[in-house]
PDB file of C-alpha atoms in Angstrom:
ATOM      1  CA  GLU L   1     -16.274 -40.939 -30.155  1.00 67.00           C
ATOM      2  CA  ALA L   2     -17.148 -38.410 -27.475  1.00 82.00           C
ATOM      3  CA  GLY L   3     -20.815 -37.952 -26.713  1.00 93.00           C
ATOM      4  CA  VAL L   4     -22.742 -34.781 -25.992  1.00 96.00           C
ATOM      5  CA  VAL L   5     -21.078 -32.964 -23.115  1.00 96.00           C
ATOM      6  CA  GLN L   6     -22.963 -30.661 -20.790  1.00 97.00           C
ATOM      7  CA  SER L   7     -21.876 -28.568 -17.853  1.00 97.00           C
ATOM      8  CA  PRO L   8     -22.462 -27.993 -15.070  1.00 97.00           C
ATOM      9  CA  ARG L   9     -24.194 -31.211 -14.028  1.00 96.00           C
ATOM     10  CA  TYR L  10     -25.761 -29.547 -11.022  1.00 97.00           C
ATOM     11  CA  LYS L  11     -26.411 -25.915 -10.170  1.00 97.00           C
ATOM     12  CA  ILE L  12     -28.095 -24.397  -7.129  1.00 98.00           C
ATOM     13  CA  ILE L  13     -28.858 -20.693  -7.173  1.00 97.00           C
ATOM     14  CA  GLU L  14     -31.023 -18.157  -5.421  1.00 97.00           C
ATOM     15  CA  LYS L  15     -34.000 -16.818  -7.325  1.00 96.00           C
ATOM     16  CA  LYS L  16     -33.313 -13.732  -9.429  1.00 96.00           C
ATOM     17  CA  GLN L  17     -29.718 -14.860 -10.004  1.00 97.00           C
ATOM     18  CA  PRO L  18     -28.444 -15.625 -13.495  1.00 97.00           C
ATOM     19  CA  VAL L  19     -27.332 -19.076 -14.623  1.00 98.00           C
ATOM     20  CA  ALA L  20     -25.760 -20.465 -17.763  1.00 98.00           C
ATOM     21  CA  PHE L  21     -25.497 -23.953 -19.180  1.00 98.00           C
ATOM     22  CA  TRP L  22     -23.012 -25.101 -21.774  1.00 98.00           C
ATOM     23  CA  CYS L  23     -23.278 -27.852 -24.348  1.00 97.00           C
ATOM     24  CA  ASN L  24     -20.741 -29.372 -26.712  1.00 96.00           C
ATOM     25  CA  PRO L  25     -22.471 -31.588 -29.303  1.00 95.00           C
ATOM     26  CA  ILE L  26     -21.074 -34.606 -31.060  1.00 93.00           C
ATOM     27  CA  SER L  27     -18.554 -33.608 -33.684  1.00 92.00           C
ATOM     28  CA  GLY L  28     -20.196 -33.130 -37.068  1.00 89.00           C
ATOM     29  CA  HIS L  29     -23.738 -32.872 -35.732  1.00 90.00           C
ATOM     30  CA  ASN L  30     -25.215 -29.745 -37.199  1.00 89.00           C
ATOM     31  CA  THR L  31     -28.499 -29.848 -35.291  1.00 90.00           C
ATOM     32  CA  LEU L  32     -28.535 -28.960 -31.609  1.00 93.00           C
ATOM     33  CA  TYR L  33     -31.478 -28.968 -29.229  1.00 94.00           C
ATOM     34  CA  TRP L  34     -32.119 -27.592 -25.775  1.00 97.00           C
ATOM     35  CA  TYR L  35     -34.890 -29.284 -23.839  1.00 95.00           C
ATOM     36  CA  LEU L  36     -36.416 -28.665 -20.437  1.00 96.00           C
ATOM     37  CA  GLN L  37     -37.486 -31.716 -18.452  1.00 94.00           C
ATOM     38  CA  ASN L  38     -39.520 -31.600 -15.279  1.00 92.00           C
ATOM     39  CA  LEU L  39     -39.559 -34.561 -12.924  1.00 87.00           C
ATOM     40  CA  GLY L  40     -41.538 -37.486 -14.307  1.00 85.00           C
ATOM     41  CA  GLN L  41     -42.334 -35.730 -17.566  1.00 88.00           C
ATOM     42  CA  GLY L  42     -41.073 -35.804 -21.098  1.00 89.00           C
ATOM     43  CA  PRO L  43     -38.601 -33.351 -22.605  1.00 92.00           C
ATOM     44  CA  GLU L  44     -40.041 -30.058 -23.820  1.00 92.00           C
ATOM     45  CA  LEU L  45     -38.238 -28.305 -26.639  1.00 92.00           C
ATOM     46  CA  LEU L  46     -36.861 -24.868 -25.846  1.00 95.00           C
ATOM     47  CA  ILE L  47     -34.839 -24.186 -28.967  1.00 95.00           C
ATOM     48  CA  ARG L  48     -33.435 -25.980 -31.987  1.00 93.00           C
ATOM     49  CA  TYR L  49     -30.416 -24.905 -34.002  1.00 92.00           C
ATOM     50  CA  GLU L  50     -29.436 -25.861 -37.507  1.00 89.00           C
ATOM     51  CA  ASN L  51     -25.771 -24.913 -37.543  1.00 90.00           C
ATOM     52  CA  GLU L  52     -25.692 -21.447 -35.985  1.00 90.00           C
ATOM     53  CA  GLU L  53     -29.276 -20.542 -36.880  1.00 91.00           C
ATOM     54  CA  ALA L  54     -32.090 -20.887 -34.365  1.00 92.00           C
ATOM     55  CA  VAL L  55     -34.796 -22.464 -36.524  1.00 89.00           C
ATOM     56  CA  ASP L  56     -37.329 -23.125 -33.767  1.00 88.00           C
ATOM     57  CA  ASP L  57     -37.399 -21.001 -30.633  1.00 91.00           C
ATOM     58  CA  SER L  58     -41.148 -20.649 -30.336  1.00 89.00           C
ATOM     59  CA  GLN L  59     -41.205 -22.278 -26.877  1.00 90.00           C
ATOM     60  CA  LEU L  60     -38.289 -20.309 -25.448  1.00 94.00           C
ATOM     61  CA  PRO L  61     -39.441 -17.762 -22.822  1.00 92.00           C
ATOM     62  CA  LYS L  62     -37.549 -14.917 -24.350  1.00 92.00           C
ATOM     63  CA  ASP L  63     -38.114 -12.503 -21.494  1.00 95.00           C
ATOM     64  CA  ARG L  64     -35.657 -14.434 -19.343  1.00 96.00           C
ATOM     65  CA  PHE L  65     -34.117 -17.163 -21.479  1.00 97.00           C
ATOM     66  CA  SER L  66     -31.531 -16.703 -24.184  1.00 97.00           C
ATOM     67  CA  ALA L  67     -29.359 -19.048 -26.165  1.00 97.00           C
ATOM     68  CA  GLU L  68     -26.554 -18.853 -28.631  1.00 96.00           C
ATOM     69  CA  ARG L  69     -24.584 -21.228 -30.768  1.00 95.00           C
ATOM     70  CA  LEU L  70     -21.460 -19.520 -31.946  1.00 84.00           C
ATOM     71  CA  LYS L  71     -19.765 -20.950 -35.033  1.00 85.00           C
ATOM     72  CA  GLY L  72     -22.378 -23.686 -35.168  1.00 84.00           C
ATOM     73  CA  VAL L  73     -20.680 -25.875 -32.559  1.00 92.00           C
ATOM     74  CA  ASP L  74     -20.943 -25.228 -28.809  1.00 96.00           C
ATOM     75  CA  SER L  75     -24.066 -23.686 -27.364  1.00 97.00           C
ATOM     76  CA  THR L  76     -24.953 -21.786 -24.230  1.00 97.00           C
ATOM     77  CA  LEU L  77     -28.371 -21.464 -22.625  1.00 98.00           C
ATOM     78  CA  LYS L  78     -28.819 -18.617 -20.174  1.00 98.00           C
ATOM     79  CA  ILE L  79     -31.545 -17.743 -17.692  1.00 97.00           C
ATOM     80  CA  GLN L  80     -31.662 -14.265 -16.222  1.00 97.00           C
ATOM     81  CA  PRO L  81     -33.221 -13.803 -13.758  1.00 96.00           C
ATOM     82  CA  ALA L  82     -34.030 -17.320 -12.592  1.00 96.00           C
ATOM     83  CA  GLU L  83     -37.401 -18.048 -10.993  1.00 96.00           C
ATOM     84  CA  LEU L  84     -38.457 -20.838  -8.652  1.00 96.00           C
ATOM     85  CA  GLY L  85     -40.365 -22.510 -11.487  1.00 95.00           C
ATOM     86  CA  ASP L  86     -37.210 -22.840 -13.546  1.00 97.00           C
ATOM     87  CA  SER L  87     -36.021 -25.704 -11.350  1.00 97.00           C
ATOM     88  CA  ALA L  88     -35.707 -28.604 -13.774  1.00 96.00           C
ATOM     89  CA  VAL L  89     -33.220 -30.585 -15.807  1.00 96.00           C
ATOM     90  CA  TYR L  90     -31.949 -28.871 -18.932  1.00 97.00           C
ATOM     91  CA  LEU L  91     -31.057 -31.375 -21.611  1.00 97.00           C
ATOM     92  CA  CYS L  92     -28.896 -30.785 -24.638  1.00 97.00           C
ATOM     93  CA  ALA L  93     -29.089 -33.101 -27.621  1.00 95.00           C
ATOM     94  CA  SER L  94     -27.565 -33.193 -31.065  1.00 93.00           C
ATOM     95  CA  SER L  95     -28.312 -34.988 -34.291  1.00 90.00           C
ATOM     96  CA  LEU L  96     -26.948 -35.501 -37.776  1.00 83.00           C
ATOM     97  CA  ARG L  97     -29.565 -34.282 -40.207  1.00 69.00           C
ATOM     98  CA  GLY L  98     -29.896 -34.070 -43.909  1.00 48.00           C
ATOM     99  CA  GLY L  99     -29.214 -36.342 -46.833  1.00 40.00           C
ATOM    100  CA  THR L 100     -29.266 -40.090 -46.637  1.00 40.00           C
ATOM    101  CA  GLY L 101     -27.043 -40.214 -43.586  1.00 45.00           C
ATOM    102  CA  GLY L 102     -29.407 -38.589 -41.165  1.00 54.00           C
ATOM    103  CA  THR L 103     -32.005 -40.567 -39.254  1.00 65.00           C
ATOM    104  CA  GLY L 104     -32.799 -37.681 -36.990  1.00 74.00           C
ATOM    105  CA  GLU L 105     -31.781 -39.774 -33.993  1.00 86.00           C
ATOM    106  CA  LEU L 106     -31.043 -37.551 -31.038  1.00 91.00           C
ATOM    107  CA  PHE L 107     -28.015 -38.101 -28.833  1.00 93.00           C
ATOM    108  CA  PHE L 108     -28.395 -36.652 -25.364  1.00 95.00           C
ATOM    109  CA  GLY L 109     -26.054 -35.251 -22.810  1.00 96.00           C
ATOM    110  CA  GLU L 110     -26.361 -36.102 -19.130  1.00 95.00           C
ATOM    111  CA  GLY L 111     -28.306 -32.927 -18.443  1.00 96.00           C
ATOM    112  CA  SER L 112     -27.855 -29.975 -16.124  1.00 97.00           C
ATOM    113  CA  ARG L 113     -30.020 -30.096 -13.021  1.00 96.00           C
ATOM    114  CA  LEU L 114     -31.014 -26.635 -11.841  1.00 97.00           C
ATOM    115  CA  THR L 115     -32.396 -25.913  -8.397  1.00 97.00           C
ATOM    116  CA  VAL L 116     -33.658 -22.401  -7.730  1.00 97.00           C
ATOM    117  CA  LEU L 117     -34.096 -21.534  -4.048  1.00 96.00           C
TER     118      LEU L 117
ATOM    119  CA  ALA H   1     -49.171 -31.240 -36.611  1.00 61.00           C
ATOM    120  CA  GLN H   2     -47.436 -34.364 -35.481  1.00 65.00           C
ATOM    121  CA  THR H   3     -48.419 -35.914 -32.150  1.00 88.00           C
ATOM    122  CA  VAL H   4     -47.061 -38.865 -30.241  1.00 94.00           C
ATOM    123  CA  THR H   5     -49.320 -40.520 -27.678  1.00 95.00           C
ATOM    124  CA  GLN H   6     -48.334 -42.915 -24.928  1.00 96.00           C
ATOM    125  CA  SER H   7     -51.505 -43.964 -23.149  1.00 95.00           C
ATOM    126  CA  GLN H   8     -49.852 -45.874 -20.297  1.00 96.00           C
ATOM    127  CA  PRO H   9     -48.338 -43.490 -17.727  1.00 95.00           C
ATOM    128  CA  GLU H  10     -47.147 -46.340 -15.521  1.00 97.00           C
ATOM    129  CA  MET H  11     -46.597 -50.061 -15.952  1.00 97.00           C
ATOM    130  CA  SER H  12     -45.007 -52.835 -13.967  1.00 97.00           C
ATOM    131  CA  VAL H  13     -43.776 -56.304 -14.854  1.00 98.00           C
ATOM    132  CA  GLN H  14     -42.319 -59.228 -12.976  1.00 98.00           C
ATOM    133  CA  GLU H  15     -38.672 -59.933 -13.570  1.00 97.00           C
ATOM    134  CA  ALA H  16     -38.168 -62.351 -16.505  1.00 97.00           C
ATOM    135  CA  GLU H  17     -41.640 -61.660 -17.871  1.00 98.00           C
ATOM    136  CA  THR H  18     -42.586 -59.810 -21.060  1.00 98.00           C
ATOM    137  CA  VAL H  19     -44.150 -56.369 -21.235  1.00 98.00           C
ATOM    138  CA  THR H  20     -45.441 -54.247 -24.104  1.00 98.00           C
ATOM    139  CA  LEU H  21     -45.484 -50.453 -24.099  1.00 98.00           C
ATOM    140  CA  SER H  22     -47.886 -48.723 -26.451  1.00 98.00           C
ATOM    141  CA  CYS H  23     -47.360 -45.724 -28.683  1.00 98.00           C
ATOM    142  CA  THR H  24     -49.444 -44.156 -31.406  1.00 97.00           C
ATOM    143  CA  TYR H  25     -48.588 -41.209 -33.576  1.00 96.00           C
ATOM    144  CA  ASP H  26     -50.176 -38.961 -36.107  1.00 94.00           C
ATOM    145  CA  THR H  27     -48.451 -37.559 -39.176  1.00 90.00           C
ATOM    146  CA  SER H  28     -48.993 -36.667 -42.789  1.00 88.00           C
ATOM    147  CA  GLU H  29     -45.353 -37.288 -43.670  1.00 86.00           C
ATOM    148  CA  SER H  30     -44.384 -40.366 -45.625  1.00 84.00           C
ATOM    149  CA  ASN H  31     -40.722 -40.590 -44.664  1.00 86.00           C
ATOM    150  CA  TYR H  32     -39.927 -40.631 -40.991  1.00 90.00           C
ATOM    151  CA  TYR H  33     -38.267 -42.544 -38.192  1.00 92.00           C
ATOM    152  CA  LEU H  34     -39.597 -43.791 -34.901  1.00 94.00           C
ATOM    153  CA  PHE H  35     -37.624 -44.358 -31.747  1.00 95.00           C
ATOM    154  CA  TRP H  36     -37.912 -45.674 -28.229  1.00 97.00           C
ATOM    155  CA  TYR H  37     -35.707 -43.961 -25.689  1.00 97.00           C
ATOM    156  CA  LYS H  38     -34.974 -45.144 -22.152  1.00 97.00           C
ATOM    157  CA  GLN H  39     -34.248 -42.819 -19.256  1.00 95.00           C
ATOM    158  CA  PRO H  40     -33.273 -44.573 -15.991  1.00 92.00           C
ATOM    159  CA  PRO H  41     -33.850 -42.579 -12.789  1.00 86.00           C
ATOM    160  CA  SER H  42     -31.553 -39.553 -12.717  1.00 79.00           C
ATOM    161  CA  ARG H  43     -29.611 -40.870 -15.657  1.00 84.00           C
ATOM    162  CA  GLN H  44     -28.981 -40.110 -19.281  1.00 91.00           C
ATOM    163  CA  MET H  45     -31.559 -40.641 -22.025  1.00 93.00           C
ATOM    164  CA  ILE H  46     -30.383 -43.391 -24.349  1.00 94.00           C
ATOM    165  CA  LEU H  47     -31.729 -44.910 -27.538  1.00 95.00           C
ATOM    166  CA  VAL H  48     -33.271 -48.358 -27.211  1.00 97.00           C
ATOM    167  CA  ILE H  49     -34.429 -49.065 -30.727  1.00 96.00           C
ATOM    168  CA  ARG H  50     -35.040 -47.358 -34.069  1.00 94.00           C
ATOM    169  CA  GLN H  51     -37.525 -48.077 -36.878  1.00 94.00           C
ATOM    170  CA  GLU H  52     -37.433 -46.630 -40.379  1.00 91.00           C
ATOM    171  CA  ALA H  53     -40.942 -46.041 -41.682  1.00 91.00           C
ATOM    172  CA  TYR H  54     -40.092 -47.349 -45.152  1.00 90.00           C
ATOM    173  CA  LYS H  55     -39.082 -50.722 -43.723  1.00 89.00           C
ATOM    174  CA  GLN H  56     -41.858 -53.246 -43.184  1.00 87.00           C
ATOM    175  CA  GLN H  57     -39.708 -55.521 -41.054  1.00 93.00           C
ATOM    176  CA  ASN H  58     -39.966 -54.820 -37.336  1.00 95.00           C
ATOM    177  CA  ALA H  59     -36.743 -53.766 -35.664  1.00 95.00           C
ATOM    178  CA  THR H  60     -35.206 -55.905 -32.941  1.00 95.00           C
ATOM    179  CA  GLU H  61     -32.341 -55.287 -30.533  1.00 94.00           C
ATOM    180  CA  ASN H  62     -31.645 -58.256 -28.290  1.00 96.00           C
ATOM    181  CA  ARG H  63     -34.541 -58.398 -25.788  1.00 97.00           C
ATOM    182  CA  PHE H  64     -36.239 -55.348 -27.313  1.00 98.00           C
ATOM    183  CA  SER H  65     -38.488 -55.489 -30.353  1.00 97.00           C
ATOM    184  CA  VAL H  66     -41.159 -53.307 -31.896  1.00 97.00           C
ATOM    185  CA  ASN H  67     -44.486 -53.932 -33.524  1.00 97.00           C
ATOM    186  CA  PHE H  68     -44.712 -51.276 -36.216  1.00 96.00           C
ATOM    187  CA  GLN H  69     -48.119 -50.934 -37.845  1.00 95.00           C
ATOM    188  CA  LYS H  70     -47.741 -48.095 -40.330  1.00 94.00           C
ATOM    189  CA  ALA H  71     -51.343 -47.961 -41.496  1.00 93.00           C
ATOM    190  CA  ALA H  72     -52.570 -47.860 -37.916  1.00 95.00           C
ATOM    191  CA  LYS H  73     -49.768 -45.461 -36.934  1.00 95.00           C
ATOM    192  CA  SER H  74     -48.864 -47.680 -34.027  1.00 96.00           C
ATOM    193  CA  PHE H  75     -45.375 -48.378 -32.683  1.00 97.00           C
ATOM    194  CA  SER H  76     -45.283 -50.569 -29.587  1.00 98.00           C
ATOM    195  CA  LEU H  77     -42.201 -51.755 -27.719  1.00 98.00           C
ATOM    196  CA  LYS H  78     -41.924 -55.292 -26.394  1.00 98.00           C
ATOM    197  CA  ILE H  79     -39.393 -56.087 -23.715  1.00 98.00           C
ATOM    198  CA  SER H  80     -38.744 -59.793 -23.245  1.00 98.00           C
ATOM    199  CA  ASP H  81     -37.121 -61.427 -20.203  1.00 98.00           C
ATOM    200  CA  SER H  82     -37.453 -58.177 -18.232  1.00 98.00           C
ATOM    201  CA  GLN H  83     -34.524 -57.315 -16.003  1.00 97.00           C
ATOM    202  CA  LEU H  84     -34.274 -55.027 -12.986  1.00 97.00           C
ATOM    203  CA  GLY H  85     -32.110 -52.668 -15.050  1.00 96.00           C
ATOM    204  CA  ASP H  86     -35.031 -52.121 -17.402  1.00 97.00           C
ATOM    205  CA  THR H  87     -36.726 -50.000 -14.739  1.00 97.00           C
ATOM    206  CA  ALA H  88     -36.911 -46.549 -16.330  1.00 97.00           C
ATOM    207  CA  MET H  89     -39.032 -44.016 -18.133  1.00 96.00           C
ATOM    208  CA  TYR H  90     -39.575 -44.991 -21.761  1.00 98.00           C
ATOM    209  CA  PHE H  91     -40.289 -42.348 -24.365  1.00 97.00           C
ATOM    210  CA  CYS H  92     -41.652 -42.964 -27.818  1.00 97.00           C
ATOM    211  CA  ALA H  93     -40.407 -40.423 -30.345  1.00 94.00           C
ATOM    212  CA  PHE H  94     -41.066 -39.410 -33.942  1.00 91.00           C
ATOM    213  CA  SER H  95     -38.555 -37.857 -36.306  1.00 88.00           C
ATOM    214  CA  GLY H  96     -39.678 -36.325 -39.548  1.00 83.00           C
ATOM    215  CA  ASN H  97     -39.327 -32.672 -40.355  1.00 78.00           C
ATOM    216  CA  GLN H  98     -39.207 -32.187 -36.604  1.00 80.00           C
ATOM    217  CA  PHE H  99     -38.665 -34.331 -33.558  1.00 83.00           C
ATOM    218  CA  TYR H 100     -41.512 -35.124 -31.150  1.00 88.00           C
ATOM    219  CA  PHE H 101     -41.608 -37.026 -27.859  1.00 92.00           C
ATOM    220  CA  GLY H 102     -44.470 -38.806 -26.195  1.00 93.00           C
ATOM    221  CA  THR H 103     -45.249 -38.163 -22.545  1.00 92.00           C
ATOM    222  CA  GLY H 104     -43.507 -41.303 -21.371  1.00 95.00           C
ATOM    223  CA  THR H 105     -44.306 -44.580 -19.633  1.00 97.00           C
ATOM    224  CA  SER H 106     -42.750 -45.318 -16.272  1.00 96.00           C
ATOM    225  CA  LEU H 107     -41.836 -49.000 -16.188  1.00 97.00           C
ATOM    226  CA  THR H 108     -41.004 -50.798 -12.970  1.00 97.00           C
ATOM    227  CA  VAL H 109     -39.561 -54.289 -13.012  1.00 97.00           C
ATOM    228  CA  ILE H 110     -40.497 -56.140  -9.849  1.00 97.00           C
ATOM    229  CA  PRO H 111     -38.058 -58.712  -8.437  1.00 96.00           C
TER     230      PRO H 111
END
């Protein structure tokens, strides 16, 4: 079974440029998460989707960040314009929720490391 | 609101020795899961061990085991026979209505 796939793995951009990250969750996982992780710290939730609905985006800086999850499968996280402080690793995770089959365990991708110069 | 607390930012252990990482949590939910995740330097976050709150028996996975004290809301991870590959950040996590991470413990295994 394929895991969570993220791209690109690494991205270097100048400040004020746009950037987009893509995530393909595990097949059948209806919950998808985007996290931001700074060096040596824990993941911080940016947005959580249940199918195609964003059910928790309270921590997403909406002035420059946007996300979408078309058809409840793949998701894209965009930053426009990027700032120096956005340099971090952006993690995507998915989980199988609901009913007796869901433990809520998160499966993570390898992350997208963003460097803003 | 749920919180997950890891009070040990950094720990070290000699190779082949045993180490215990602490985690406490706060919740009003009765059904939930607890996890320990491992994140090696610059590598993917992976699940180490899972505990269902309704199970009294502590989970074990090879050299990894937990001490789950539901009344005390404590969920510690014990790593036996530590290996160099165990060097990583370890995150305690809670899954109920939402998912919460602790701040992490950086573990270094010393040769």
